[in-house]
């Protein structure tokens, strides 16, 4: 018998769960304190009511219903209204201030709790149920064999009631046993773990489906974030389908000579990585890319994480581009933010939201490297994958810039992590020539197209970038280890290749 | 002395329920000498009472009067524990044997002379 899934409608979760939680079963949701178990549980009921028309029951062992109603109002979840409408019921088993610790003599069962749960489920016609958290009941009655057996009985009864349940449990360590009480043996058809780890001074929330008995799901940890508008949002990285609807429509890079080097422009749905040391002209290429889009009548979106709006607009003005006018006309949108204002997961969600609202045909992010600062390498890689696949999926041309750490040659972390995700790579390099610092540009990779392999010199003036002749007398530009050759030597080498080519024919 | 009002909550007529009923009746008869009222409530018939009284486990005895309210859960097999847990004072039994720890709430309400 195959397991039917119940779509939780918690953003992103159903993608990693291949449809949702196993319907009519209980799932153990385990996490350390502060890992957002209660939010997840509450949202499970909220989305059920809001999106699926499924009433829910919240059995609380720790917080009082008053506290939950108040805490969750911050997400715009109006629990009292749903209670009044008969769509939501609390079973309040939280410790009561007027109760002394339970005096116990002889054997007992949790029949009363079961009666209350059954009553609440029947009264609301609930399809979803949350028990938060098992730790609370053990605090009240002790983690005795009786309590364990009774919980087992309740979980079985839930199955008979046909509700899909989430039962939360506390863990002590992020990577230790599934739960503190060892209760998982009883409930564990299905286990989901929430983590809130500290990596390189950054908090990172992840969710992992440890097991769904008899049902498939994505493996491993997925980042998630919590925001005031949506609650929990899971970022389903590898669950994003890699369906490359490759297009052979070309769009301009905004620089005619660069278009020629690329064999006629960038592909419409391609991701372009622009890498170079600081000051090599990345912001200029970005600005021209965006302006070129606007000039061609395309909606263009620029995310700037390094420069302020004023700076950016002034720079553009200096190259003869009027961003202000373009924005007023509605084809351009510029979003400036400091990377430190949010976590990377939140940035990703923010970027996605702006893209969905503005519906651009091209997007530039200047720079991706600035975002490295606010995250661990792992988070950064996930961010890059999430962003590129999102952009690709929408048939949008994306230009990302990456700052390499050394002035001459070298690669950036950004490059290391996203170069395989990109369709094109353009390198900007400083070139030292007999006491001069000049700039060079080359198209390193251009998926699905011929492109020029030269390293060409470029200059910048009040009209922007001008791409000139290839550097013929210098080698080692990419590595930063320059060697210079005299015209004699070059002639001799050219001769050599020519004669071997001729002899080969 | 004020009469005790005791309510015993059970779920169904199970062996445990029966045991709790007979244990509590015996304690009441032997130790309270008629100075009590006892109600037995089956939560299967009155589920909303479980919600109102915040009952978690059964059997549960709630001493509603005199205030403050006292609770004890279990099949009430240990008469001494029941008397202490519900803070019931009898003529023939004294305070709990020395050396045994009292439940904290009881110590706030020492037996009246």
XYZ file of C-alpha atoms in Angstrom:
618
model
C 0.000 0.000 0.000
C 1.483 3.301 -0.947
C 1.565 6.177 1.480
C -0.642 9.131 0.605
C 0.872 12.512 1.349
C -0.898 15.472 2.870
C 0.366 18.767 1.459
C 1.324 20.868 4.462
C 1.390 24.034 2.316
C 4.311 25.270 4.394
C 6.324 27.068 1.690
C 8.998 24.793 0.261
C 8.435 21.892 2.635
C 6.205 19.870 0.342
C 8.900 19.974 -2.327
C 11.513 18.317 -0.119
C 8.872 15.961 1.288
C 7.744 14.924 -2.208
C 4.222 16.101 -1.591
C 3.892 16.525 2.157
C 3.587 14.562 5.375
C 2.315 10.986 5.289
C -1.430 11.379 5.600
C -3.175 9.939 8.619
C 0.135 9.239 10.356
C 2.120 10.918 13.062
C 5.449 12.587 12.402
C 7.968 13.286 15.112
C 9.381 16.782 14.771
C 12.530 16.978 16.816
C 14.801 19.920 17.530
C 16.758 21.734 20.191
C 15.218 24.537 22.121
C 14.727 27.536 19.818
C 14.701 25.470 16.628
C 11.205 26.705 15.691
C 9.273 23.517 16.489
C 6.267 25.397 17.810
C 6.221 27.753 14.820
C 6.377 24.809 12.429
C 3.582 23.011 14.264
C 1.407 26.110 14.420
C 1.997 26.906 10.762
C 1.038 23.344 9.863
C -2.391 23.999 11.366
C -2.601 27.560 10.010
C -1.916 26.550 6.398
C -4.362 23.694 6.799
C -7.120 26.114 7.709
C -6.123 28.849 5.279
C -5.225 26.830 2.221
C -6.754 23.398 2.512
C -9.922 24.022 4.511
C -8.743 21.530 7.123
C -9.482 22.334 10.767
C -6.813 21.609 13.362
C -6.266 20.744 17.018
C -3.324 22.039 19.024
C -2.432 19.975 22.090
C -0.058 22.038 24.188
C 2.006 20.559 26.989
C 4.258 23.524 27.596
C 3.041 26.952 26.588
C -0.422 28.119 27.516
C -2.925 28.744 24.715
C -2.828 32.433 25.679
C 0.933 32.543 25.061
C 0.617 30.718 21.736
C -2.174 33.006 20.533
C -0.112 36.062 21.446
C 3.213 34.789 20.054
C 1.778 33.676 16.738
C -0.180 36.893 16.180
C 3.173 38.326 15.031
C 2.870 36.235 11.856
C -0.601 37.625 11.258
C -2.193 34.345 12.345
C -5.499 35.138 13.979
C -5.997 32.028 16.092
C -8.853 33.421 18.263
C -10.912 34.014 15.125
C -10.410 30.435 13.920
C -11.317 29.206 17.401
C -14.510 31.229 17.270
C -15.237 29.801 13.809
C -14.804 26.275 15.145
C -11.785 25.582 12.921
C -9.175 25.499 15.667
C -9.247 23.951 19.133
C -6.691 23.935 21.876
C -6.295 21.031 24.257
C -4.571 22.784 27.100
C -2.326 20.446 29.059
C 0.159 23.142 29.998
C 1.253 23.175 33.635
C -1.175 25.244 35.667
C 0.055 27.703 38.229
C -2.585 26.589 40.743
C -1.600 22.943 40.503
C 0.923 21.447 42.815
C 3.198 18.855 41.247
C 1.071 15.841 40.444
C 0.752 13.555 43.405
C 0.620 10.001 42.146
C -0.391 6.847 43.905
C -0.747 3.589 42.063
C -1.272 2.978 38.399
C -2.970 5.399 36.022
C -3.405 6.031 32.339
C -3.762 9.071 30.077
C -7.349 8.206 29.288
C -8.479 11.707 30.193
C -6.059 13.251 27.720
C -7.223 10.878 25.031
C -10.844 11.752 25.756
C -10.036 15.447 25.436
C -8.164 14.971 22.167
C -10.947 12.842 20.702
C -13.497 15.384 21.800
C -11.611 18.284 20.234
C -11.032 16.399 16.977
C -14.688 15.444 16.779
C -15.897 18.937 17.651
C -13.817 20.692 14.969
C -13.781 17.830 12.478
C -10.010 18.223 12.541
C -7.753 16.763 9.865
C -4.519 18.032 11.405
C -3.183 17.843 14.917
C -0.108 19.077 16.757
C 1.230 17.907 20.108
C 3.830 20.315 21.464
C 5.950 19.038 23.070
C 6.514 15.596 24.501
C 9.085 17.030 26.902
C 6.264 18.865 28.665
C 4.353 15.740 29.545
C 7.469 14.045 30.852
C 8.118 17.067 33.042
C 4.644 16.787 34.490
C 4.443 13.035 35.004
C 7.997 11.773 34.694
C 9.390 9.733 31.806
C 8.023 6.500 33.159
C 7.146 3.327 31.314
C 3.475 4.174 31.885
C 3.745 7.554 30.183
C 5.613 6.069 27.238
C 3.090 3.312 26.808
C 0.214 5.775 27.061
C 1.736 8.050 24.429
C 2.068 5.055 22.182
C -1.623 4.356 22.750
C -2.519 7.982 21.957
C -0.510 7.934 18.736
C -2.353 4.784 17.721
C -5.651 6.426 18.532
C -4.683 9.425 16.388
C -4.225 7.054 13.484
C -7.728 5.721 14.040
C -9.098 9.261 14.144
C -7.515 9.770 10.719
C -5.677 12.949 11.610
C -2.245 13.804 10.269
C -0.227 14.702 13.327
C 3.016 16.432 14.209
C 4.458 15.551 17.598
C 7.329 17.699 18.706
C 10.191 16.552 20.920
C 13.197 18.238 22.425
C 16.737 17.323 21.593
C 19.756 18.310 23.602
C 22.363 18.338 20.847
C 22.063 19.299 17.194
C 23.641 16.085 16.031
C 22.938 13.677 18.885
C 20.078 11.279 19.519
C 16.802 12.116 17.822
C 15.092 13.136 21.029
C 15.850 13.502 24.690
C 13.292 11.045 25.907
C 14.025 8.246 23.482
C 10.343 8.377 22.575
C 11.047 8.096 18.871
C 10.851 4.306 19.018
C 7.146 4.670 19.620
C 6.151 7.253 17.112
C 8.757 6.994 14.505
C 7.101 6.059 11.363
C 8.336 9.454 10.361
C 10.986 11.766 11.762
C 11.767 15.346 10.783
C 14.584 17.274 12.432
C 14.923 21.040 12.779
C 18.367 22.439 13.433
C 19.624 25.828 14.457
C 23.377 25.636 14.286
C 26.125 28.161 14.627
C 28.521 28.118 11.687
C 31.249 30.705 11.563
C 29.306 33.028 13.877
C 26.238 32.791 11.657
C 23.006 31.127 12.682
C 21.814 28.634 10.156
C 18.439 26.983 10.328
C 17.954 23.716 8.508
C 15.314 21.047 8.210
C 15.976 17.400 7.482
C 13.539 14.595 6.827
C 15.212 11.678 8.552
C 12.654 9.116 7.543
C 9.168 8.600 6.149
C 8.401 4.948 6.485
C 7.409 3.563 3.132
C 7.485 6.907 1.378
C 10.147 8.776 -0.557
C 11.521 12.177 0.394
C 14.537 14.357 -0.278
C 17.601 13.446 1.786
C 19.799 15.771 3.744
C 19.507 19.196 5.285
C 17.723 22.084 3.639
C 18.020 25.640 4.860
C 14.930 27.451 5.999
C 14.160 30.868 7.300
C 11.381 32.489 9.282
C 9.910 35.795 8.256
C 7.005 37.812 9.536
C 4.970 37.575 6.317
C 5.092 33.862 5.608
C 6.396 32.158 8.743
C 8.664 29.268 7.905
C 9.983 29.143 4.342
C 12.001 26.083 3.368
C 14.515 26.563 0.571
C 14.377 23.380 -1.483
C 17.701 23.617 -3.274
C 18.362 20.363 -5.000
C 14.668 19.722 -5.261
C 14.575 22.457 -7.842
C 14.323 20.788 -11.169
C 17.158 21.384 -13.534
C 15.126 21.788 -16.644
C 17.158 23.924 -18.940
C 14.836 25.312 -21.502
C 17.824 26.425 -23.505
C 17.053 29.292 -25.722
C 19.076 30.388 -28.711
C 17.690 33.890 -28.639
C 20.532 36.325 -28.097
C 20.357 39.490 -26.051
C 22.849 42.304 -25.966
C 25.438 42.607 -23.245
C 25.144 46.351 -23.580
C 28.628 46.507 -25.088
C 28.609 45.910 -28.863
C 32.207 44.685 -29.020
C 31.555 42.202 -26.197
C 28.503 40.937 -28.093
C 30.768 40.220 -31.038
C 33.257 38.404 -28.810
C 30.423 36.230 -27.511
C 29.309 35.327 -31.020
C 26.334 37.696 -31.097
C 25.429 38.459 -27.486
C 24.436 36.487 -24.394
C 21.760 33.823 -24.570
C 18.451 35.065 -23.212
C 18.192 32.548 -20.366
C 21.851 32.242 -19.482
C 23.758 32.931 -16.302
C 26.898 34.989 -16.819
C 29.623 35.223 -14.232
C 31.793 38.291 -14.415
C 34.945 37.895 -12.380
C 37.747 40.296 -11.669
C 39.801 42.038 -9.024
C 38.578 45.200 -7.407
C 38.587 48.161 -9.783
C 38.804 46.161 -12.988
C 35.439 47.425 -14.204
C 32.851 44.923 -12.979
C 30.369 47.584 -11.947
C 30.802 49.243 -15.328
C 30.019 46.053 -17.244
C 27.034 45.500 -14.941
C 25.803 49.033 -15.512
C 26.100 48.680 -19.288
C 24.422 45.283 -19.194
C 21.466 46.776 -17.353
C 21.373 49.908 -19.509
C 21.637 47.798 -22.658
C 18.585 45.862 -21.519
C 16.553 48.993 -20.838
C 17.591 50.475 -24.169
C 16.365 47.316 -25.912
C 13.042 47.709 -24.123
C 13.638 44.939 -21.570
C 12.655 45.178 -17.943
C 15.934 45.153 -16.051
C 16.635 44.621 -12.379
C 19.849 45.437 -10.537
C 20.704 44.239 -7.030
C 23.621 46.179 -5.613
C 25.254 44.897 -2.450
C 28.416 46.967 -2.571
C 27.460 50.495 -3.474
C 24.786 52.887 -2.349
C 22.118 54.089 -4.704
C 23.661 57.543 -4.966
C 27.076 56.131 -5.763
C 25.662 53.770 -8.325
C 23.603 56.430 -10.081
C 26.550 58.853 -10.080
C 28.842 56.211 -11.577
C 26.312 55.454 -14.287
C 25.920 59.141 -15.004
C 29.696 59.377 -15.384
C 29.476 56.778 -18.155
C 26.632 58.603 -19.842
C 23.811 56.454 -18.488
C 20.797 58.004 -16.769
C 19.485 55.416 -14.310
C 17.133 57.906 -12.744
C 15.249 58.473 -15.981
C 15.184 54.739 -16.755
C 13.694 53.996 -13.367
C 11.112 56.748 -13.746
C 10.096 55.221 -17.060
C 9.507 51.922 -15.341
C 11.871 49.594 -17.178
C 14.575 49.705 -14.498
C 14.531 48.788 -10.868
C 17.560 49.179 -8.648
C 17.643 47.526 -5.214
C 20.514 48.524 -2.931
C 21.130 46.670 0.275
C 23.919 45.982 2.669
C 24.649 42.267 2.786
C 24.670 42.402 6.575
C 21.037 43.496 6.832
C 19.796 39.927 6.596
C 20.861 36.326 6.521
C 21.602 34.790 3.158
C 18.403 32.748 3.273
C 16.425 35.933 3.821
C 18.288 37.682 1.023
C 17.408 34.824 -1.308
C 13.750 35.050 -0.411
C 13.857 38.836 -0.761
C 15.511 38.622 -4.179
C 13.018 36.022 -5.361
C 10.142 38.168 -4.199
C 11.403 41.246 -6.054
C 11.967 39.181 -9.198
C 8.458 37.790 -8.999
C 6.973 41.230 -8.507
C 9.022 43.104 -11.092
C 9.146 40.298 -13.689
C 12.430 41.419 -15.265
C 13.951 40.031 -18.445
C 17.444 40.552 -17.099
C 18.881 40.626 -13.622
C 22.297 41.659 -12.376
C 23.747 41.066 -8.926
C 26.750 43.207 -8.022
C 28.418 41.556 -6.321
C 27.779 38.024 -5.338
C 31.052 38.051 -3.427
C 29.746 40.693 -1.040
C 27.197 38.148 0.089
C 29.917 35.657 0.978
C 30.616 37.777 4.021
C 27.324 37.008 5.701
C 27.349 33.250 5.430
C 29.276 30.066 5.733
C 30.621 28.555 2.513
C 27.930 25.892 2.612
C 25.132 28.440 2.932
C 26.702 30.489 0.191
C 26.821 27.589 -2.204
C 23.184 26.789 -1.456
C 22.303 30.404 -2.025
C 24.080 30.447 -5.374
C 22.344 27.273 -6.501
C 18.980 28.534 -5.296
C 19.365 31.862 -7.034
C 20.717 30.588 -10.363
C 18.093 27.897 -10.711
C 15.350 30.363 -9.840
C 16.562 32.825 -12.448
C 17.029 30.153 -15.111
C 13.580 28.821 -14.477
C 12.138 32.189 -15.416
C 13.951 32.626 -18.724
C 15.849 35.576 -17.401
C 19.404 36.550 -18.281
C 21.440 36.847 -15.094
C 24.751 38.589 -14.659
C 26.600 37.996 -11.387
C 29.843 39.624 -10.481
C 32.561 38.060 -8.354
C 35.536 39.810 -6.867
C 38.760 37.851 -6.984
C 40.914 38.265 -3.941
C 44.253 38.922 -5.602
C 44.864 41.832 -7.951
C 46.637 39.749 -10.554
C 45.216 36.429 -11.619
C 43.539 34.312 -8.994
C 39.967 33.210 -8.513
C 37.294 34.119 -6.010
C 35.372 31.898 -3.683
C 32.283 32.882 -5.599
C 33.859 31.647 -8.795
C 34.830 28.334 -7.226
C 31.303 27.767 -6.079
C 29.207 28.864 -8.950
C 31.355 28.575 -12.045
C 29.846 25.201 -12.884
C 26.360 26.679 -12.603
C 27.037 29.411 -15.091
C 26.735 29.358 -18.834
C 29.303 32.028 -19.510
C 32.306 33.334 -17.667
C 33.912 36.649 -18.446
C 37.193 37.539 -16.811
C 38.461 41.053 -16.226
C 42.168 41.267 -15.428
C 44.821 43.808 -14.692
C 47.686 43.514 -17.133
C 51.069 44.948 -16.275
C 53.003 46.161 -19.297
C 56.397 47.793 -18.951
C 55.367 50.061 -16.064
C 51.714 50.474 -17.060
C 48.653 48.911 -15.509
C 46.181 48.129 -18.265
C 42.989 46.146 -18.263
C 42.160 43.022 -20.176
C 38.930 41.116 -20.842
C 38.350 37.625 -22.067
C 35.381 35.350 -22.609
C 36.474 32.184 -20.844
C 33.418 30.096 -21.415
C 30.297 30.419 -23.503
C 28.092 27.395 -23.322
C 26.593 26.405 -26.640
C 28.307 28.984 -28.773
C 31.519 29.891 -30.503
C 33.286 32.754 -28.851
C 36.484 34.667 -29.245
C 39.382 33.297 -27.211
C 41.523 36.452 -27.241
C 42.400 38.443 -24.195
C 41.576 41.949 -25.316
C 42.597 45.237 -23.881
C 39.855 47.627 -22.867
C 39.704 51.233 -21.763
C 37.095 53.168 -19.838
C 36.035 56.718 -20.602
C 32.949 58.927 -20.266
C 31.092 56.750 -22.763
C 31.797 53.527 -20.896
C 33.872 50.572 -21.942
C 35.832 50.317 -25.171
C 37.241 46.963 -26.115
C 40.361 47.164 -28.209
C 43.004 44.824 -29.588
C 44.179 41.554 -28.111
C 47.314 41.524 -25.994
C 49.690 39.756 -28.347
C 53.019 40.264 -26.693
C 52.150 39.195 -23.166
C 51.416 35.739 -21.868
C 50.374 34.582 -18.424
C 47.622 37.179 -17.967
C 45.146 34.747 -16.491
C 47.583 33.489 -13.894
C 49.071 36.912 -13.228
C 52.556 35.594 -14.056
C 53.343 37.798 -17.013
C 56.045 37.123 -19.518
C 56.762 39.414 -22.417
C 57.772 38.362 -25.869
C 59.475 40.326 -28.520
C 57.953 40.633 -32.016
C 60.736 38.404 -33.381
C 59.861 35.569 -31.101
C 56.139 35.919 -31.857
C 56.774 35.816 -35.553
C 58.869 32.681 -35.137
C 56.120 30.951 -33.076
C 53.435 31.949 -35.558
C 55.539 30.532 -38.363
C 55.957 27.327 -36.448
C 52.205 26.792 -36.072
C 51.526 27.800 -39.621
C 53.966 25.296 -41.049
C 52.642 22.475 -38.836
C 49.072 23.298 -39.882
C 50.065 23.255 -43.510
C 51.899 19.997 -43.218
C 48.878 18.446 -41.481
C 46.587 19.147 -44.432
C -15.195 21.187 60.241
C -16.116 21.746 56.604
C -17.250 18.741 54.613
C -14.904 17.376 51.992
C -16.157 17.449 48.415
C -14.272 14.837 46.392
C -14.701 14.134 42.691
C -13.236 11.018 41.168
C -12.769 11.130 37.408
C -12.422 7.864 35.507
C -12.477 6.846 31.861
C -14.753 3.869 31.421
C -15.450 0.994 33.750
C -12.010 -0.535 33.586
C -10.416 -2.693 36.262
C -8.297 0.292 37.221
C -11.367 2.488 37.537
C -13.043 -0.096 39.748
C -9.957 -0.340 41.899
C -9.798 3.435 42.322
C -13.482 3.597 43.227
C -13.276 0.910 45.873
C -9.996 2.251 47.296
C -11.373 5.766 47.591
C -14.675 4.563 49.112
C -12.790 2.553 51.682
C -10.528 5.456 52.627
C -13.480 7.795 52.926
C -15.446 5.404 55.086
C -12.570 4.446 57.300
C -10.964 7.820 57.743
C -13.443 10.577 57.027
C -16.308 9.186 59.080
C -19.105 10.533 56.972
C -17.636 14.007 56.711
C -17.478 13.910 52.918
C -19.335 13.894 49.654
C -18.045 11.743 46.806
C -18.925 12.074 43.124
C -17.751 9.633 40.483
C -17.606 10.976 36.942
C -16.942 8.949 33.821
C -15.179 11.227 31.342
C -16.267 9.070 28.429
C -19.751 10.383 29.149
C -18.678 13.923 29.972
C -15.615 14.688 27.864
C -16.062 18.433 28.224
C -15.497 18.124 31.990
C -12.002 16.761 31.305
C -11.298 19.895 29.308
C -12.763 22.226 31.930
C -10.931 20.587 34.798
C -7.689 20.191 32.816
C -7.478 16.525 33.602
C -4.571 14.694 32.028
C -4.504 11.263 33.630
C -7.156 8.987 35.034
C -8.120 8.091 37.647
C -7.857 11.607 39.097
C -9.347 12.726 42.386
C -9.983 16.426 42.855
C -10.734 17.760 46.290
C -12.894 20.713 45.406
C -13.767 21.695 48.934
C -12.442 22.996 51.144
C -10.256 25.270 49.050
C -7.542 25.214 47.899
C -8.153 22.537 45.322
C -6.076 19.376 45.663
C -5.463 16.666 43.105
C -4.057 13.195 43.064
C -3.834 10.672 40.259
C -3.574 6.903 40.251
C -5.628 3.966 41.429
C -5.293 5.226 45.019
C -3.745 1.982 46.249
C -1.731 3.688 48.988
C -4.133 5.158 51.530
C -1.466 7.209 53.307
C -0.410 8.864 50.060
C -4.020 9.598 49.185
C -4.638 11.267 52.537
C -1.506 13.338 52.234
C -1.938 14.124 48.553
C -5.480 15.372 49.092
C -4.560 16.935 52.422
C -7.332 15.054 54.240
C -7.276 15.152 58.030
C -8.542 12.299 60.034
C -9.085 11.694 63.655
C -7.396 8.369 63.867
C -4.321 9.051 61.727
C -1.610 11.477 62.579
C 0.717 13.442 60.387
C 2.850 11.361 58.046
C 5.671 9.386 59.640
C 8.736 11.452 60.393
C 11.529 11.291 57.849
C 9.249 10.999 54.848
C 9.269 13.927 52.482
C 6.047 15.850 52.127
C 4.802 17.017 48.744
C 5.714 20.718 48.578
C 2.175 22.021 48.357
C 1.208 20.227 51.510
C 3.877 21.938 53.481
C 2.298 25.260 52.594
C -0.901 24.177 54.296
C 0.058 22.434 57.490
C -2.659 20.385 59.145
C -4.933 22.458 61.298
C -5.012 21.544 64.935
